Coordinates of C-alpha atoms and ligand atoms in Angstrom, one line a residue:
M25 CA 25.6 -57.6 72.8
S26 CA 26.6 -60.3 75.3
V27 CA 26.1 -64.0 75.3
I28 CA 22.8 -65.0 76.9
Y29 CA 22.9 -68.8 76.4
D30 CA 25.9 -71.1 76.0
R31 CA 24.3 -73.6 73.8
V32 CA 20.9 -73.2 72.0
A33 CA 19.3 -76.2 70.3
L34 CA 16.9 -75.5 67.5
I35 CA 14.5 -78.4 66.8
G36 CA 12.9 -77.9 63.4
L37 CA 15.0 -75.8 60.9
G38 CA 12.4 -73.7 59.1
L39 CA 11.5 -70.0 58.8
I40 CA 11.3 -69.4 62.6
A41 CA 14.3 -71.4 63.8
G42 CA 16.4 -70.2 60.8
S43 CA 15.5 -66.6 61.6
M44 CA 16.4 -67.2 65.3
A45 CA 19.8 -68.6 64.2
H46 CA 20.6 -65.6 62.0
A47 CA 19.4 -63.1 64.7
M48 CA 21.3 -64.8 67.5
R49 CA 24.5 -65.0 65.5
E50 CA 24.3 -61.4 64.3
A51 CA 24.0 -60.2 67.9
G52 CA 26.3 -62.8 69.4
L53 CA 23.6 -64.1 71.8
A54 CA 24.7 -67.8 71.9
R55 CA 28.1 -69.4 72.1
E56 CA 27.0 -72.4 70.1
I57 CA 23.9 -73.2 68.1
T58 CA 22.9 -76.8 67.3
G59 CA 20.1 -77.9 65.1
Y60 CA 18.0 -80.8 64.1
A61 CA 15.1 -81.4 61.6
R62 CA 13.3 -84.6 60.9
S63 CA 14.0 -84.5 57.1
A64 CA 17.5 -85.5 56.0
A65 CA 17.2 -83.1 53.0
T66 CA 16.5 -80.1 55.4
R67 CA 19.5 -81.1 57.6
E68 CA 21.6 -81.2 54.4
T69 CA 20.5 -77.8 53.3
A70 CA 21.1 -76.4 56.8
R71 CA 24.6 -77.8 56.7
E72 CA 25.2 -76.4 53.2
I73 CA 24.2 -72.9 54.2
G74 CA 25.9 -73.1 57.6
L75 CA 22.7 -72.3 59.5
C76 CA 24.0 -73.7 62.8
D77 CA 27.4 -74.5 64.3
M78 CA 26.4 -78.1 64.3
V79 CA 23.5 -79.8 62.5
C80 CA 22.8 -83.2 64.3
D81 CA 21.3 -86.4 63.0
S82 CA 19.1 -86.8 66.1
A83 CA 17.2 -84.6 68.3
A84 CA 18.8 -86.2 71.3
E85 CA 22.3 -85.2 70.1
A86 CA 21.1 -81.7 69.4
V87 CA 19.7 -81.0 72.8
A88 CA 22.5 -82.7 74.8
G89 CA 24.1 -80.0 77.0
A90 CA 21.9 -77.2 75.7
D91 CA 20.8 -74.5 78.2
L92 CA 18.0 -73.4 75.8
V93 CA 15.9 -75.8 73.6
V94 CA 13.6 -74.2 71.0
L95 CA 10.8 -76.4 69.6
A96 CA 10.2 -74.8 66.2
V97 CA 8.2 -77.6 64.5
P98 CA 4.5 -77.6 63.4
V99 CA 2.1 -77.5 66.3
G100 CA 0.8 -81.0 65.6
V101 CA 4.1 -82.7 66.4
M102 CA 5.2 -80.6 69.4
G103 CA 4.2 -83.4 71.9
T104 CA 6.0 -86.1 69.9
V105 CA 9.2 -84.0 69.7
A106 CA 9.0 -83.2 73.4
A107 CA 8.7 -86.9 74.3
E108 CA 11.7 -87.6 72.0
I109 CA 14.1 -85.0 73.6
A110 CA 12.9 -85.4 77.3
P111 CA 15.4 -88.0 78.4
H112 CA 18.3 -86.0 76.9
L113 CA 17.6 -82.6 78.4
A114 CA 20.2 -81.1 80.7
A115 CA 19.2 -80.3 84.3
G116 CA 18.4 -76.6 84.6
A117 CA 17.7 -76.2 80.9
T118 CA 14.9 -74.1 79.5
V119 CA 12.5 -75.5 76.8
T120 CA 10.5 -73.0 74.8
D121 CA 8.4 -73.4 71.7
V122 CA 7.3 -70.9 69.0
G123 CA 4.0 -72.6 68.1
S124 CA 1.1 -70.4 66.9
V125 CA -1.3 -72.0 69.3
K126 CA -0.6 -72.1 73.0
Q127 CA -3.2 -74.2 75.0
A128 CA -2.8 -77.3 72.8
V129 CA 0.9 -77.1 72.7
I130 CA 1.2 -76.7 76.5
A131 CA -1.1 -79.7 77.0
A132 CA 1.1 -81.8 74.6
V133 CA 4.5 -80.7 75.8
Q134 CA 4.2 -80.1 79.5
P135 CA 3.7 -83.7 80.6
H136 CA 7.1 -84.6 79.0
I137 CA 9.1 -81.9 80.7
P138 CA 11.3 -83.6 83.4
A139 CA 11.7 -82.1 86.9
G140 CA 14.4 -79.5 87.0
V141 CA 13.8 -78.4 83.4
H142 CA 11.9 -75.1 82.8
F143 CA 9.2 -74.9 80.2
V144 CA 8.3 -71.4 79.0
P145 CA 5.9 -71.5 76.1
G146 CA 6.0 -68.6 73.5
H147 CA 4.9 -67.3 70.1
P148 CA 6.7 -64.7 67.9
L149 CA 4.1 -62.7 66.0
A150 CA 6.2 -62.6 62.9
G151 CA 6.3 -64.6 59.8
T152 CA 6.2 -64.7 56.0
E153 CA 4.5 -67.0 53.5
H154 CA 7.9 -68.8 53.1
S155 CA 9.1 -71.9 54.9
G156 CA 12.1 -74.1 55.1
P157 CA 15.8 -73.7 56.1
R158 CA 16.6 -71.1 53.4
S159 CA 13.7 -68.8 54.3
G160 CA 14.9 -67.3 57.6
F161 CA 16.5 -63.9 58.0
A162 CA 17.9 -62.0 61.0
S163 CA 15.5 -59.1 61.0
L164 CA 12.2 -61.2 61.0
F165 CA 11.5 -60.4 64.7
R166 CA 12.6 -56.7 64.7
N167 CA 9.9 -54.6 66.3
R168 CA 7.4 -57.5 66.3
W169 CA 5.7 -58.8 69.4
W170 CA 6.9 -62.1 70.9
L171 CA 4.3 -63.3 73.4
L172 CA 5.3 -65.6 76.3
T173 CA 2.6 -67.5 78.0
P174 CA 4.4 -68.8 81.2
L175 CA 2.7 -71.3 83.4
P176 CA 1.8 -70.5 87.0
D177 CA 4.9 -72.5 88.1
S178 CA 7.3 -71.3 85.4
D179 CA 10.6 -70.3 86.9
A180 CA 10.8 -66.5 87.0
G181 CA 14.6 -66.5 86.3
A182 CA 14.0 -68.7 83.2
V183 CA 11.3 -66.4 81.9
D184 CA 13.4 -63.3 82.4
R185 CA 16.4 -64.9 80.6
L186 CA 14.3 -65.9 77.7
G187 CA 12.8 -62.5 77.6
R188 CA 16.3 -61.0 77.4
L189 CA 17.1 -63.2 74.3
I190 CA 13.8 -62.2 72.7
T191 CA 14.4 -58.4 73.1
A192 CA 18.1 -58.8 72.1
M193 CA 16.8 -60.3 68.8
G194 CA 14.9 -57.0 68.3
A195 CA 11.4 -58.2 69.3
K196 CA 9.0 -56.6 71.8
M197 CA 8.1 -59.1 74.6
D198 CA 4.8 -59.4 76.4
R199 CA 3.1 -62.0 78.5
M200 CA -0.3 -63.4 78.1
E201 CA -2.5 -66.1 79.5
P202 CA -2.6 -69.1 77.1
A203 CA -6.4 -69.2 76.6
H204 CA -6.5 -65.5 76.0
H205 CA -3.6 -65.8 73.5
D206 CA -5.5 -68.4 71.5
L207 CA -8.6 -66.2 71.3
V208 CA -6.7 -63.0 70.4
L209 CA -4.7 -64.9 67.7
A210 CA -7.9 -66.5 66.3
V211 CA -9.2 -62.9 65.7
T212 CA -5.9 -61.4 64.5
S213 CA -4.4 -64.2 62.5
H214 CA -6.1 -67.6 62.3
A215 CA -9.6 -66.5 61.1
P216 CA -8.0 -64.0 58.6
H217 CA -5.9 -66.8 57.1
L218 CA -8.9 -69.0 56.7
I219 CA -10.8 -66.1 55.0
A220 CA -7.8 -65.6 52.6
Y221 CA -7.7 -69.3 51.8
T222 CA -11.4 -69.1 51.0
M223 CA -11.2 -66.0 48.8
V224 CA -8.4 -67.5 46.7
G225 CA -10.4 -70.8 46.5
V226 CA -13.5 -68.8 45.3
A227 CA -11.5 -67.1 42.6
D228 CA -10.1 -70.5 41.5
H229 CA -13.6 -72.0 41.2
L230 CA -15.1 -69.1 39.1
S231 CA -15.2 -70.5 35.6
R232 CA -16.4 -67.2 34.2
V233 CA -13.2 -65.4 35.2
A234 CA -10.0 -66.8 33.8
D235 CA -7.0 -67.4 36.1
E236 CA -4.9 -65.0 34.0
E237 CA -7.5 -62.3 34.6
V238 CA -7.4 -62.8 38.3
I239 CA -3.7 -62.4 38.4
Q240 CA -3.4 -59.6 35.7
Y241 CA -6.2 -57.5 37.2
S242 CA -5.8 -58.3 40.8
A243 CA -6.1 -55.3 43.0
A244 CA -4.1 -54.9 46.3
G245 CA -6.7 -56.7 48.4
F246 CA -6.7 -59.8 46.4
R247 CA -2.9 -59.9 46.0
D248 CA -2.6 -59.8 49.8
F249 CA -5.0 -62.7 50.0
T250 CA -3.0 -64.8 47.6
R251 CA 0.2 -64.0 49.6
I252 CA -1.4 -65.2 52.8
A253 CA -3.0 -68.2 51.1
A254 CA 0.5 -69.3 49.9
S255 CA 1.5 -70.0 53.6
D256 CA 2.7 -73.5 54.6
P257 CA -0.3 -76.0 54.4
T258 CA 1.1 -78.2 57.2
M259 CA 1.5 -75.3 59.6
W260 CA -1.9 -73.9 59.0
R261 CA -3.7 -77.3 59.0
D262 CA -2.2 -77.8 62.5
V263 CA -3.2 -74.3 63.7
F264 CA -6.8 -74.9 62.8
L265 CA -6.9 -78.4 64.3
H266 CA -5.4 -77.2 67.5
N267 CA -7.2 -73.9 68.0
K268 CA -10.5 -75.3 67.1
E269 CA -12.8 -73.6 69.7
A270 CA -11.6 -70.1 69.4
T271 CA -11.4 -70.2 65.6
L272 CA -14.9 -71.6 65.3
D273 CA -16.2 -69.0 67.7
I274 CA -14.7 -66.2 65.6
L275 CA -15.8 -67.7 62.3
G276 CA -19.4 -68.0 63.7
R277 CA -19.4 -64.3 64.4
F278 CA -17.7 -63.5 61.1
T279 CA -20.4 -65.4 59.2
E280 CA -23.2 -63.5 61.1
E281 CA -21.7 -60.2 60.2
L282 CA -21.1 -61.3 56.6
F283 CA -24.8 -62.3 56.3
M284 CA -25.8 -59.0 57.7
L285 CA -23.8 -57.1 55.1
Q286 CA -25.0 -59.5 52.4
R287 CA -28.6 -58.6 53.3
A288 CA -27.8 -54.9 53.4
I289 CA -26.4 -55.1 49.9
R290 CA -29.5 -57.1 48.7
M291 CA -31.9 -54.6 50.3
G292 CA -30.0 -51.6 49.0
D293 CA -29.5 -50.4 52.6
G294 CA -26.9 -47.7 52.1
P295 CA -27.0 -46.2 55.6
Q296 CA -26.3 -49.6 57.2
L297 CA -23.3 -50.2 54.9
Y298 CA -22.1 -46.7 55.5
D299 CA -22.4 -46.9 59.3
Y300 CA -20.6 -50.3 59.3
F301 CA -17.7 -49.1 57.2
T302 CA -17.5 -45.9 59.3
R303 CA -17.2 -48.0 62.4
T304 CA -14.5 -50.3 60.9
R305 CA -12.5 -47.2 59.7
A306 CA -12.6 -45.8 63.2
I307 CA -11.2 -49.0 64.6
R308 CA -8.3 -49.0 62.1
R309 CA -7.6 -45.3 62.9
G310 CA -7.7 -46.1 66.6
I311 CA -5.0 -48.8 66.3
I312 CA -2.5 -47.3 63.9
Ligands
NAD46 P1 8.7 -74.5 58.6 O1 7.9 -75.3 57.8 O2 9.5 -73.4 57.9 O3 9.7 -75.4 59.5 C1 9.3 -76.5 60.2 C2 10.5 -77.3 60.5 O4 10.1 -78.4 61.3 C3 11.1 -78.0 59.2 O5 12.5 -77.9 59.3 C4 10.7 -79.5 59.4 O6 11.7 -80.3 58.8 C5 10.7 -79.6 60.9 N1 9.9 -80.7 61.4 C6 8.7 -81.1 61.1 N2 8.3 -82.2 61.8 C7 9.3 -82.5 62.6 C8 9.6 -83.5 63.6 N3 8.7 -84.4 63.9 N4 10.8 -83.5 64.2 C9 11.8 -82.6 63.9 N5 11.6 -81.6 62.9 C10 10.4 -81.6 62.3 O7 7.8 -73.8 59.7 P2 7.9 -72.5 60.5 O8 7.2 -71.4 59.8 O9 9.3 -72.2 61.0 O10 7.0 -72.8 61.8 C11 7.5 -73.5 62.9 C12 6.6 -73.2 64.1 O11 6.5 -71.8 64.3 C13 5.2 -73.7 63.9 O12 4.7 -74.3 65.1 C14 4.4 -72.4 63.6 O13 3.1 -72.5 64.1 C15 5.2 -71.4 64.3 N6 5.1 -70.0 63.8 C16 5.1 -69.9 62.4 C17 5.0 -68.6 61.9 C18 5.0 -68.3 60.4 O14 4.4 -67.3 60.0 N7 5.6 -69.2 59.6 C19 4.9 -67.5 62.8 C20 5.0 -67.7 64.2 C21 5.1 -69.0 64.6

């Protein structure tokens, strides 16, 4: 595989940035990788494990001379970080982000991007419940979608080059309009996370079932909920605060359907339950 960027700066050194560093190194996609995270302890760990060629003590130092800058911080601080690095970006550089929400991140970052620097927002649909500099691994993106949500004036060459990096890391690249991205992700990721948090919360509040019983007798469904509900609280707080409209829309529809099923159970309406589950099974079989 050949070098795609000379110098890549990773801002935020957690699961996603760490996985990018491993994947880029494994395939030789960047000549040099610099990194910065706000917490001194994270920077120290990143140095210890040799995550980047150089871990810098300021974002300004990390982005100096970089031809690709990746914002891999929680959605709620993307704008602050963009403002911090803006005066230090090299002319012709590309800035991308990996935030799980697109419209709010674009609104926060775009105003800080100087003329002559390209902003290409993106979102890898890959993750685990782990976070921090030790959690990344090279194969995280393999065969997973990585959505780019370019702006109408995004430079075509910058989008293509970033797309080449994404596919060289093993991901499948697609483009989507930012508002549509936020709605699709509210259905496929954000609302399901909230439901998982709620299920685990419910189990915790049930005084008639002991915690040990929940763990000991937990069936696959509940185990999956606990894994999802173990995801990083900062990241998920920010996702819900910044994809408010779409998440509330989907949760409203979810609540209506849940009430409908609740009523069917109460009324002993077997045919309605059967029809509903037959429909959902057909959807699953249609997508797999
Ligand atoms: P993480 O918690 O593992 O890492 C976040 C990093 O950002 C940490 O190194 C932290 O020190 C750093 N940071 C926080 N505030 C900062 C600031 N103001 N300046 C500089 N560094 C700062 O998180 P992650 O899972 O890698 O998520 C990063 C981004 O990727 C988020 O926007 C998230 O929405 C998105 N994302 C996450 C997943 C997932 O499943 N974890 C999947 C796709 C996209």
